[in-house]
Amino acid sequence: MGKAGQARNVVKTFGKTKRSALLKTGEKKTQTPAKLKKGVEPGSVLILLAGRFRGKRVVFLKQLESGLLLVTGPYAVNGVPLRRVNQRFCIATSTKVDLKGADYGSVTDAYFAREAKKKSKKDESGFFAAEADKSGVSEEKKAGQKKMDDSLVKGLGADMKAYLKARFSLSANMYP
């Protein structure tokens, strides 16, 4: 017969509850970026499945330290800027684009960080003031986007531009 209640905890079992050496010392395990999906290489065309640009075809540039994928439309072709995308929300296609001369080494996760805003005291005058300053994309980011995409767009043929512009969608009784 088994034991019930408090008697269950009386018998000691050795070797079953081993604590990790990392937990004892208080160190944190460093996070390694996820392995890339099959068929995802720099220059491959991906289809975005979620977010504002879902259904758009984009060009994969590199994997960032956080494990996210850096993709671009290019902006001049289909309106998708430099973005970070989780690879779960992408479909890899067999189409490849030549990335010769394109340098995206300066783009890291810090490039996408937002500036911290200082919170001010709330009072009546601030409540009725209609000056809610909009912070759009800075001019330097716009210029950087144009400069980085320039060499990529030059290498695209007319048929590839049309392919990247076309939206991907499935309707009833269609299977990917």
Coordinates of N, CA, C and O in Angstrom, one line a residue, residues 21-117:
A21 N 23.7 23.8 -11.5 CA 24.8 24.6 -11.0 C 24.6 26.1 -11.2 O 25.1 26.9 -10.5
L22 N 24.0 26.4 -12.3 CA 23.7 27.8 -12.6 C 22.8 28.5 -11.6 O 23.0 29.6 -11.3
L23 N 21.8 27.7 -11.2 CA 20.9 28.3 -10.2 C 21.5 28.6 -8.9 O 21.2 29.5 -8.2
K24 N 22.5 27.7 -8.5 CA 23.2 27.9 -7.2 C 24.0 29.1 -7.2 O 24.1 29.9 -6.2
T25 N 24.7 29.4 -8.3 CA 25.6 30.5 -8.4 C 24.9 31.8 -8.7 O 25.4 32.9 -8.6
G26 N 23.7 31.7 -9.2 CA 22.9 32.9 -9.5 C 23.2 33.5 -10.9 O 22.7 34.6 -11.3
E27 N 23.9 32.8 -11.7 CA 24.2 33.2 -13.1 C 23.0 33.0 -14.0 O 22.2 32.1 -13.7
K28 N 22.9 33.8 -15.0 CA 21.8 33.6 -15.9 C 22.4 33.0 -17.2 O 23.4 33.4 -17.6
K29 N 21.6 32.1 -17.8 CA 22.0 31.5 -19.0 C 21.8 32.5 -20.2 O 20.8 33.1 -20.3
T30 N 22.8 32.6 -21.0 CA 22.7 33.6 -22.1 C 21.8 33.0 -23.2 O 21.9 31.8 -23.5
Q31 N 21.0 33.9 -23.7 CA 20.0 33.4 -24.7 C 20.7 33.4 -26.1 O 21.3 34.3 -26.5
T32 N 20.6 32.2 -26.7 CA 21.1 32.1 -28.1 C 20.0 32.3 -29.1 O 18.9 31.9 -28.9
P33 N 20.4 33.0 -30.2 CA 19.3 33.3 -31.2 C 18.8 32.0 -31.8 O 19.6 31.0 -31.9
A34 N 17.6 32.0 -32.2 CA 17.0 30.8 -32.8 C 17.6 30.5 -34.1 O 18.1 31.3 -34.8
K35 N 17.6 29.2 -34.4 CA 18.2 28.7 -35.7 C 17.2 29.2 -36.8 O 16.0 29.2 -36.6
L36 N 17.8 29.5 -37.9 CA 17.0 30.0 -39.0 C 16.2 28.8 -39.6 O 16.6 27.7 -39.7
K37 N 15.0 29.1 -40.1 CA 14.1 28.2 -40.8 C 14.8 27.7 -42.0 O 15.6 28.4 -42.6
K38 N 14.4 26.5 -42.5 CA 14.9 26.0 -43.7 C 14.5 26.9 -44.9 O 13.3 27.3 -45.0
G39 N 15.4 27.2 -45.8 CA 15.1 28.1 -46.9 C 15.2 29.6 -46.7 O 15.1 30.4 -47.6
V40 N 15.6 30.0 -45.4 CA 15.8 31.4 -45.1 C 17.3 31.7 -45.1 O 18.0 31.2 -44.2
E41 N 17.7 32.4 -46.1 CA 19.1 32.8 -46.3 C 19.1 34.3 -46.7 O 18.1 34.7 -47.3
P42 N 20.2 35.0 -46.5 CA 20.2 36.4 -46.9 C 19.9 36.5 -48.4 O 20.5 35.8 -49.2
G43 N 18.9 37.3 -48.8 CA 18.5 37.5 -50.1 C 17.3 36.7 -50.5 O 16.7 36.9 -51.6
S44 N 16.8 35.8 -49.6 CA 15.6 35.1 -50.0 C 14.3 35.9 -49.7 O 14.3 36.8 -48.9
V45 N 13.3 35.7 -50.5 CA 12.1 36.4 -50.4 C 11.2 35.7 -49.4 O 11.0 34.5 -49.5
L46 N 10.6 36.5 -48.5 CA 9.7 35.9 -47.5 C 8.3 36.6 -47.6 O 8.2 37.7 -48.2
I47 N 7.3 35.9 -47.2 CA 6.0 36.4 -47.1 C 5.6 36.6 -45.7 O 5.7 35.7 -44.9
L48 N 5.2 37.9 -45.3 CA 4.8 38.2 -44.0 C 3.4 37.7 -43.7 O 2.5 37.9 -44.5
L49 N 3.2 37.1 -42.5 CA 1.9 36.6 -42.2 C 1.1 37.4 -41.2 O -0.1 37.1 -41.0
A50 N 1.8 38.3 -40.5 CA 1.1 39.0 -39.4 C 1.6 40.5 -39.4 O 2.6 40.8 -40.0
G51 N 0.8 41.3 -38.8 CA 1.2 42.7 -38.6 C 0.7 43.6 -39.7 O -0.2 43.2 -40.5
R52 N 1.1 44.8 -39.7 CA 0.6 45.8 -40.7 C 0.9 45.4 -42.1 O 0.1 45.7 -43.0
F53 N 2.0 44.7 -42.4 CA 2.4 44.4 -43.8 C 2.1 42.9 -44.1 O 2.8 42.3 -44.9
R54 N 1.1 42.3 -43.5 CA 0.8 40.9 -43.8 C 0.4 40.7 -45.2 O -0.3 41.5 -45.8
G55 N 0.9 39.6 -45.8 CA 0.6 39.4 -47.2 C 1.7 40.0 -48.1 O 1.7 39.7 -49.3
K56 N 2.6 40.8 -47.6 CA 3.6 41.5 -48.4 C 4.8 40.5 -48.6 O 5.1 39.8 -47.7
R57 N 5.4 40.6 -49.7 CA 6.7 39.9 -50.0 C 7.8 40.8 -49.6 O 7.8 42.0 -50.1
V58 N 8.8 40.3 -48.9 CA 9.9 41.1 -48.4 C 11.2 40.4 -48.7 O 11.2 39.1 -48.8
V59 N 12.3 41.1 -48.7 CA 13.6 40.5 -48.8 C 14.3 40.3 -47.5 O 14.4 41.3 -46.7
F60 N 14.8 39.1 -47.1 CA 15.5 38.9 -45.9 C 16.9 39.3 -46.0 O 17.6 39.0 -47.0
L61 N 17.4 40.1 -45.0 CA 18.7 40.7 -45.1 C 19.7 39.9 -44.1 O 20.7 39.5 -44.5
K62 N 19.3 39.8 -42.8 CA 20.2 39.1 -41.9 C 19.4 38.8 -40.6 O 18.3 39.3 -40.4
Q63 N 20.0 38.0 -39.8 CA 19.4 37.7 -38.5 C 20.1 38.6 -37.4 O 21.3 38.7 -37.4
L64 N 19.3 39.3 -36.6 CA 19.8 40.1 -35.6 C 20.1 39.3 -34.3 O 19.8 38.2 -34.2
E65 N 20.8 40.0 -33.4 CA 21.3 39.3 -32.2 C 20.1 38.7 -31.4 O 20.2 37.7 -30.7
S66 N 19.0 39.4 -31.4 CA 17.8 39.0 -30.6 C 17.1 37.8 -31.2 O 16.2 37.2 -30.6
G67 N 17.6 37.4 -32.5 CA 16.9 36.2 -33.1 C 15.9 36.6 -34.1 O 15.4 35.8 -34.9
L68 N 15.5 37.9 -34.1 CA 14.6 38.4 -35.1 C 15.2 38.5 -36.5 O 16.4 38.7 -36.6
L69 N 14.4 38.5 -37.5 CA 14.9 38.7 -38.9 C 14.8 40.1 -39.3 O 13.8 40.8 -39.1
L70 N 15.8 40.6 -40.0 CA 15.8 42.0 -40.5 C 15.4 41.8 -42.0 O 16.0 41.1 -42.8
V71 N 14.2 42.5 -42.3 CA 13.7 42.4 -43.7 C 13.5 43.8 -44.2 O 13.3 44.8 -43.4
T72 N 13.4 44.0 -45.5 CA 13.0 45.2 -46.2 C 12.2 44.9 -47.4 O 12.3 43.8 -47.9
G73 N 11.4 45.9 -47.8 CA 10.5 45.7 -48.9 C 11.1 45.4 -50.3 O 10.8 44.5 -50.9
P74 N 12.0 46.2 -50.8 CA 12.5 47.5 -50.4 C 11.4 48.6 -50.4 O 10.4 48.4 -51.1
Y75 N 11.6 49.6 -49.6 CA 10.5 50.6 -49.4 C 10.1 51.3 -50.8 O 8.9 51.5 -51.0
A76 N 11.0 51.5 -51.7 CA 10.7 52.1 -52.9 C 9.9 51.2 -53.8 O 9.1 51.7 -54.7
V77 N 9.9 49.9 -53.6 CA 9.2 49.0 -54.5 C 7.8 48.7 -53.9 O 6.8 48.9 -54.6
N78 N 7.7 48.3 -52.7 CA 6.4 47.9 -52.1 C 6.0 48.6 -50.8 O 5.0 48.2 -50.2
G79 N 6.8 49.5 -50.4 CA 6.4 50.3 -49.2 C 6.7 49.7 -47.9 O 6.2 50.2 -46.8
V80 N 7.4 48.6 -47.8 CA 7.8 48.0 -46.5 C 9.2 48.5 -46.1 O 10.2 48.3 -46.8
P81 N 9.3 49.2 -45.0 CA 10.6 49.7 -44.5 C 11.4 48.6 -43.9 O 11.0 47.5 -43.8
L82 N 12.6 49.0 -43.4 CA 13.4 48.0 -42.7 C 12.6 47.7 -41.4 O 12.1 48.5 -40.7
R83 N 12.4 46.4 -41.2 CA 11.7 45.9 -40.1 C 12.3 44.7 -39.5 O 13.0 43.9 -40.1
R84 N 12.0 44.5 -38.1 CA 12.3 43.2 -37.5 C 11.1 42.4 -37.5 O 10.0 42.8 -37.1
V85 N 11.3 41.1 -37.8 CA 10.2 40.2 -37.9 C 10.5 38.9 -37.2 O 11.7 38.4 -37.4
N86 N 9.6 38.3 -36.5 CA 9.8 37.0 -35.9 C 9.6 35.9 -37.0 O 8.7 36.1 -37.8
Q87 N 10.5 35.0 -37.1 CA 10.5 34.0 -38.2 C 9.2 33.1 -38.2 O 8.9 32.4 -39.1
R88 N 8.5 33.1 -37.0 CA 7.3 32.3 -37.0 C 6.2 32.9 -37.9 O 5.3 32.2 -38.3
F89 N 6.3 34.2 -38.1 CA 5.3 34.9 -38.9 C 5.8 35.1 -40.3 O 5.4 36.1 -40.9
C90 N 6.6 34.2 -40.9 CA 7.1 34.3 -42.2 C 6.9 33.0 -42.9 O 7.0 31.9 -42.3
I91 N 6.7 33.1 -44.2 CA 6.8 31.9 -45.1 C 8.0 32.1 -46.0 O 8.1 33.2 -46.7
A92 N 8.9 31.2 -46.1 CA 10.1 31.3 -47.0 C 9.7 30.9 -48.4 O 9.0 29.8 -48.5
T93 N 10.1 31.6 -49.4 CA 9.8 31.2 -50.8 C 11.2 30.8 -51.3 O 12.2 31.0 -50.8
S94 N 11.1 30.1 -52.5 CA 12.3 29.7 -53.1 C 13.0 30.8 -53.9 O 14.1 30.6 -54.4
T95 N 12.4 31.9 -54.1 CA 12.9 33.1 -54.8 C 14.0 33.7 -54.1 O 14.0 33.9 -52.9
K96 N 15.1 34.0 -54.8 CA 16.3 34.7 -54.2 C 16.5 36.0 -54.9 O 16.3 36.2 -56.1
V97 N 17.1 37.0 -54.2 CA 17.4 38.3 -54.7 C 18.9 38.5 -54.4 O 19.4 38.1 -53.4
D98 N 19.6 39.1 -55.4 CA 21.1 39.3 -55.2 C 21.3 40.5 -54.3 O 20.8 41.6 -54.6
L99 N 22.0 40.3 -53.2 CA 22.3 41.4 -52.2 C 23.6 42.1 -52.4 O 24.1 42.7 -51.5
K100 N 24.2 42.0 -53.6 CA 25.6 42.5 -53.8 C 25.6 44.0 -53.6 O 24.7 44.7 -53.9
G101 N 26.6 44.4 -52.8 CA 26.9 45.8 -52.6 C 26.0 46.4 -51.5 O 26.2 47.5 -51.1
A102 N 25.0 45.7 -51.0 CA 24.1 46.2 -50.0 C 24.8 45.9 -48.6 O 25.1 44.8 -48.3
D103 N 24.9 47.0 -47.8 CA 25.6 46.9 -46.5 C 24.6 47.2 -45.4 O 24.1 48.4 -45.3
Y104 N 24.2 46.2 -44.7 CA 23.2 46.4 -43.6 C 23.9 46.1 -42.2 O 23.2 45.8 -41.2
G105 N 25.2 46.2 -42.2 CA 26.0 45.9 -40.9 C 25.7 46.9 -39.8 O 25.8 46.6 -38.7
S106 N 25.3 48.2 -40.2 CA 25.0 49.2 -39.2 C 23.7 49.0 -38.5 O 23.5 49.6 -37.4
V107 N 22.8 48.2 -39.0 CA 21.5 48.0 -38.4 C 21.6 46.9 -37.4 O 21.9 45.7 -37.7
T108 N 21.3 47.2 -36.1 CA 21.2 46.3 -35.0 C 19.9 46.4 -34.3 O 19.0 47.3 -34.7
D109 N 19.7 45.7 -33.2 CA 18.4 45.9 -32.5 C 18.3 47.3 -31.9 O 17.2 47.8 -31.7
A110 N 19.5 47.9 -31.6 CA 19.5 49.3 -31.0 C 18.9 50.3 -32.0 O 18.4 51.3 -31.6
Y111 N 19.1 50.0 -33.3 CA 18.5 50.9 -34.3 C 17.0 51.1 -34.2 O 16.5 52.1 -34.5
F112 N 16.3 50.1 -33.7 CA 14.9 50.1 -33.6 C 14.4 50.6 -32.2 O 13.2 50.6 -32.0
A113 N 15.3 50.8 -31.3 CA 14.9 51.3 -29.9 C 14.3 52.6 -30.0 O 14.6 53.5 -30.8
R114 N 13.3 52.8 -29.1 CA 12.6 54.1 -29.0 C 13.2 54.9 -27.9 O 13.7 54.4 -27.0
E115 N 13.1 56.3 -28.1 CA 13.6 57.2 -27.0 C 12.6 57.2 -25.9 O 11.4 57.2 -26.1
A116 N 13.1 57.2 -24.7 CA 12.2 57.2 -23.5 C 11.7 58.7 -23.4 O 12.5 59.6 -23.4
K117 N 10.4 58.8 -23.2 CA 9.8 60.1 -23.0 C 9.7 60.4 -21.5 O 9.5 59.5 -20.7

